[in-house]
PDB file of C-alpha atoms in Angstrom:
ATOM      1  CA  MET A   1     110.378 111.915  91.807  1.00  0.00           C
ATOM      2  CA  TYR A   2     112.696 109.066  92.667  1.00  0.00           C
ATOM      3  CA  ILE A   3     112.909 107.948  96.283  1.00  0.00           C
ATOM      4  CA  ALA A   4     115.692 106.044  98.042  1.00  0.00           C
ATOM      5  CA  CYS A   5     114.406 104.328 101.201  1.00  0.00           C
ATOM      6  CA  ALA A   6     116.273 102.487 103.926  1.00  0.00           C
ATOM      7  CA  VAL A   7     115.557 100.561 107.122  1.00  0.00           C
ATOM      8  CA  LEU A   8     118.332  99.505 109.485  1.00  0.00           C
ATOM      9  CA  ALA A   9     119.149  98.620 113.083  1.00  0.00           C
ATOM     10  CA  VAL A  10     121.476 100.880 115.059  1.00  0.00           C
ATOM     11  CA  PRO A  11     122.830 100.101 118.524  1.00  0.00           C
ATOM     12  CA  GLU A  12     121.163 102.515 120.930  1.00  0.00           C
ATOM     13  CA  ASP A  13     124.537 103.596 122.347  1.00  0.00           C
ATOM     14  CA  LYS A  14     125.682 104.632 118.856  1.00  0.00           C
ATOM     15  CA  ARG A  15     122.840 107.089 118.245  1.00  0.00           C
ATOM     16  CA  SER A  16     125.099 110.165 118.348  1.00  0.00           C
ATOM     17  CA  ALA A  17     127.566 108.627 115.890  1.00  0.00           C
ATOM     18  CA  TYR A  18     124.669 107.657 113.628  1.00  0.00           C
ATOM     19  CA  GLU A  19     123.194 111.156 113.746  1.00  0.00           C
ATOM     20  CA  GLU A  20     126.586 112.642 112.849  1.00  0.00           C
ATOM     21  CA  ALA A  21     126.993 110.272 109.880  1.00  0.00           C
ATOM     22  CA  ALA A  22     123.376 110.851 108.797  1.00  0.00           C
ATOM     23  CA  ALA A  23     123.838 114.643 108.907  1.00  0.00           C
ATOM     24  CA  PHE A  24     126.944 114.362 106.734  1.00  0.00           C
ATOM     25  CA  MET A  25     125.122 112.177 104.198  1.00  0.00           C
ATOM     26  CA  ALA A  26     122.064 114.460 104.218  1.00  0.00           C
ATOM     27  CA  ASP A  27     124.229 117.495 103.425  1.00  0.00           C
ATOM     28  CA  TRP A  28     126.111 115.500 100.779  1.00  0.00           C
ATOM     29  CA  SER A  29     122.831 114.358  99.167  1.00  0.00           C
ATOM     30  CA  MET A  30     121.404 117.891  99.122  1.00  0.00           C
ATOM     31  CA  LYS A  31     124.600 119.191  97.459  1.00  0.00           C
ATOM     32  CA  HIS A  32     124.141 116.497  94.802  1.00  0.00           C
ATOM     33  CA  GLY A  33     120.561 117.389  93.951  1.00  0.00           C
ATOM     34  CA  ALA A  34     118.335 115.740  96.563  1.00  0.00           C
ATOM     35  CA  LEU A  35     115.093 117.568  97.308  1.00  0.00           C
ATOM     36  CA  GLU A  36     114.546 116.189 100.804  1.00  0.00           C
ATOM     37  CA  VAL A  37     116.246 113.919 103.324  1.00  0.00           C
ATOM     38  CA  MET A  38     114.520 112.382 106.327  1.00  0.00           C
ATOM     39  CA  GLU A  39     115.898 110.130 109.072  1.00  0.00           C
ATOM     40  CA  ALA A  40     113.691 108.764 111.866  1.00  0.00           C
ATOM     41  CA  TRP A  41     114.683 106.980 115.103  1.00  0.00           C
ATOM     42  CA  GLU A  42     112.434 104.291 116.577  1.00  0.00           C
ATOM     43  CA  ARG A  43     109.787 105.412 119.065  1.00  0.00           C
ATOM     44  CA  ASP A  44     107.214 102.626 118.843  1.00  0.00           C
ATOM     45  CA  VAL A  45     107.979  99.673 116.580  1.00  0.00           C
ATOM     46  CA  PRO A  46     105.670  96.787 117.506  1.00  0.00           C
ATOM     47  CA  GLU A  47     106.607  93.149 117.102  1.00  0.00           C
ATOM     48  CA  GLY A  48     104.589  91.363 114.422  1.00  0.00           C
ATOM     49  CA  LYS A  49     103.292  87.806 114.346  1.00  0.00           C
ATOM     50  CA  LYS A  50     104.800  86.913 110.956  1.00  0.00           C
ATOM     51  CA  THR A  51     107.206  89.746 110.203  1.00  0.00           C
ATOM     52  CA  ASP A  52     108.056  93.248 111.303  1.00  0.00           C
ATOM     53  CA  TYR A  53     110.791  95.863 111.048  1.00  0.00           C
ATOM     54  CA  ARG A  54     112.896  94.222 113.776  1.00  0.00           C
ATOM     55  CA  GLN A  55     112.809  90.827 112.059  1.00  0.00           C
ATOM     56  CA  ALA A  56     113.459  92.363 108.649  1.00  0.00           C
ATOM     57  CA  VAL A  57     116.803  93.818 109.751  1.00  0.00           C
ATOM     58  CA  GLN A  58     117.549  91.122 112.350  1.00  0.00           C
ATOM     59  CA  ALA A  59     117.665  93.724 115.124  1.00  0.00           C
ATOM     60  CA  GLY A  60     119.305  92.485 118.271  1.00  0.00           C
ATOM     61  CA  GLU A  61     119.002  93.412 121.913  1.00  0.00           C
ATOM     62  CA  GLY A  62     119.803  97.096 122.407  1.00  0.00           C
ATOM     63  CA  GLU A  63     119.324  98.015 118.754  1.00  0.00           C
ATOM     64  CA  LYS A  64     116.816 100.585 117.550  1.00  0.00           C
ATOM     65  CA  ILE A  65     115.102 100.707 114.175  1.00  0.00           C
ATOM     66  CA  VAL A  66     115.954 103.653 111.966  1.00  0.00           C
ATOM     67  CA  THR A  67     114.231 104.458 108.715  1.00  0.00           C
ATOM     68  CA  GLY A  68     114.652 107.223 106.244  1.00  0.00           C
ATOM     69  CA  TRP A  69     114.465 108.389 102.702  1.00  0.00           C
ATOM     70  CA  VAL A  70     116.023 110.712 100.203  1.00  0.00           C
ATOM     71  CA  ILE A  71     113.757 112.252  97.605  1.00  0.00           C
ATOM     72  CA  TRP A  72     115.467 112.967  94.301  1.00  0.00           C
ATOM     73  CA  PRO A  73     113.850 114.971  91.507  1.00  0.00           C
ATOM     74  CA  ASP A  74     114.349 112.060  89.095  1.00  0.00           C
ATOM     75  CA  LYS A  75     116.257 108.835  88.528  1.00  0.00           C
ATOM     76  CA  GLU A  76     118.972 110.577  86.501  1.00  0.00           C
ATOM     77  CA  THR A  77     119.878 112.927  89.378  1.00  0.00           C
ATOM     78  CA  PHE A  78     120.063 109.966  91.741  1.00  0.00           C
ATOM     79  CA  GLU A  79     122.274 108.018  89.331  1.00  0.00           C
ATOM     80  CA  LYS A  80     124.689 110.968  88.961  1.00  0.00           C
ATOM     81  CA  ALA A  81     124.885 111.277  92.745  1.00  0.00           C
ATOM     82  CA  HIS A  82     125.384 107.519  93.091  1.00  0.00           C
ATOM     83  CA  GLU A  83     128.277 107.675  90.593  1.00  0.00           C
ATOM     84  CA  ALA A  84     129.820 110.569  92.533  1.00  0.00           C
ATOM     85  CA  MET A  85     129.467 108.574  95.755  1.00  0.00           C
ATOM     86  CA  ALA A  86     131.167 105.555  94.193  1.00  0.00           C
ATOM     87  CA  LYS A  87     134.092 107.818  93.245  1.00  0.00           C
ATOM     88  CA  GLY A  88     134.230 109.290  96.749  1.00  0.00           C
ATOM     89  CA  GLU A  89     133.494 112.793  95.490  1.00  0.00           C
ATOM     90  CA  GLY A  90     132.758 115.195  98.329  1.00  0.00           C
ATOM     91  CA  PHE A  91     133.733 112.782 101.096  1.00  0.00           C
ATOM     92  CA  GLU A  92     136.831 114.701 102.179  1.00  0.00           C
ATOM     93  CA  GLY A  93     135.069 115.921 105.350  1.00  0.00           C
ATOM     94  CA  HIS A  94     133.419 112.582 106.149  1.00  0.00           C
ATOM     95  CA  PRO A  95     133.560 111.680 109.859  1.00  0.00           C
ATOM     96  CA  GLY A  96     135.341 108.444 108.874  1.00  0.00           C
ATOM     97  CA  GLY A  97     135.701 105.263 110.843  1.00  0.00           C
ATOM     98  CA  GLU A  98     133.418 102.269 110.870  1.00  0.00           C
ATOM     99  CA  PRO A  99     129.709 102.882 110.268  1.00  0.00           C
ATOM    100  CA  PRO A 100     127.713 102.888 113.528  1.00  0.00           C
ATOM    101  CA  PHE A 101     125.558  99.999 112.249  1.00  0.00           C
ATOM    102  CA  ASP A 102     125.878  96.637 110.493  1.00  0.00           C
ATOM    103  CA  GLY A 103     125.471  97.479 106.807  1.00  0.00           C
ATOM    104  CA  SER A 104     124.887  93.830 105.901  1.00  0.00           C
ATOM    105  CA  ARG A 105     121.454  94.072 107.571  1.00  0.00           C
ATOM    106  CA  LEU A 106     120.416  97.342 105.945  1.00  0.00           C
ATOM    107  CA  ILE A 107     117.376  97.185 103.672  1.00  0.00           C
ATOM    108  CA  PHE A 108     117.579  99.629 100.771  1.00  0.00           C
ATOM    109  CA  GLY A 109     115.438 100.229  97.731  1.00  0.00           C
ATOM    110  CA  MET A 110     114.476 102.753  95.092  1.00  0.00           C
ATOM    111  CA  PHE A 111     110.873 103.728  94.483  1.00  0.00           C
ATOM    112  CA  GLU A 112     108.777 105.830  92.129  1.00  0.00           C
ATOM    113  CA  PRO A 113     105.671 107.321  93.737  1.00  0.00           C
ATOM    114  CA  VAL A 114     102.232 106.135  92.719  1.00  0.00           C
ATOM    115  CA  LEU A 115     100.446 108.670  94.928  1.00  0.00           C
ATOM    116  CA  THR A 116     101.452 111.814  96.795  1.00  0.00           C
ATOM    117  CA  ARG A 117      99.421 114.235  98.900  1.00  0.00           C
ATOM    118  CA  GLY A 118     100.376 117.105 101.136  1.00  0.00           C
ATOM    119  CA  ARG A 119     103.468 119.188 100.745  1.00  0.00           C
TER     120      ARG A 119
END
């Protein structure tokens, strides 16, 4: 498995636009080999004393924390999908317009699992 994870801040009034963009990207990822896509909207994100999710993405007033991941079967499948994304392959039906969040504050990383349980 190879897992792409993200944390970002989305203005609360742009939730619908975010959900639309996230649904498009989830479908796109699944068509390009992803095994699972998950997006989660803030319900209870406490403030920390030294750091926390809000500080990490410099969330402002009225912004909610969103986190998610895409599970790929392996690094190679992810890299092929990433290349296709860079070429714009499959983006003909993209909702378009400006993203409903500030991408410069998005935290993104790739991970290999060290432990899994459950499903």
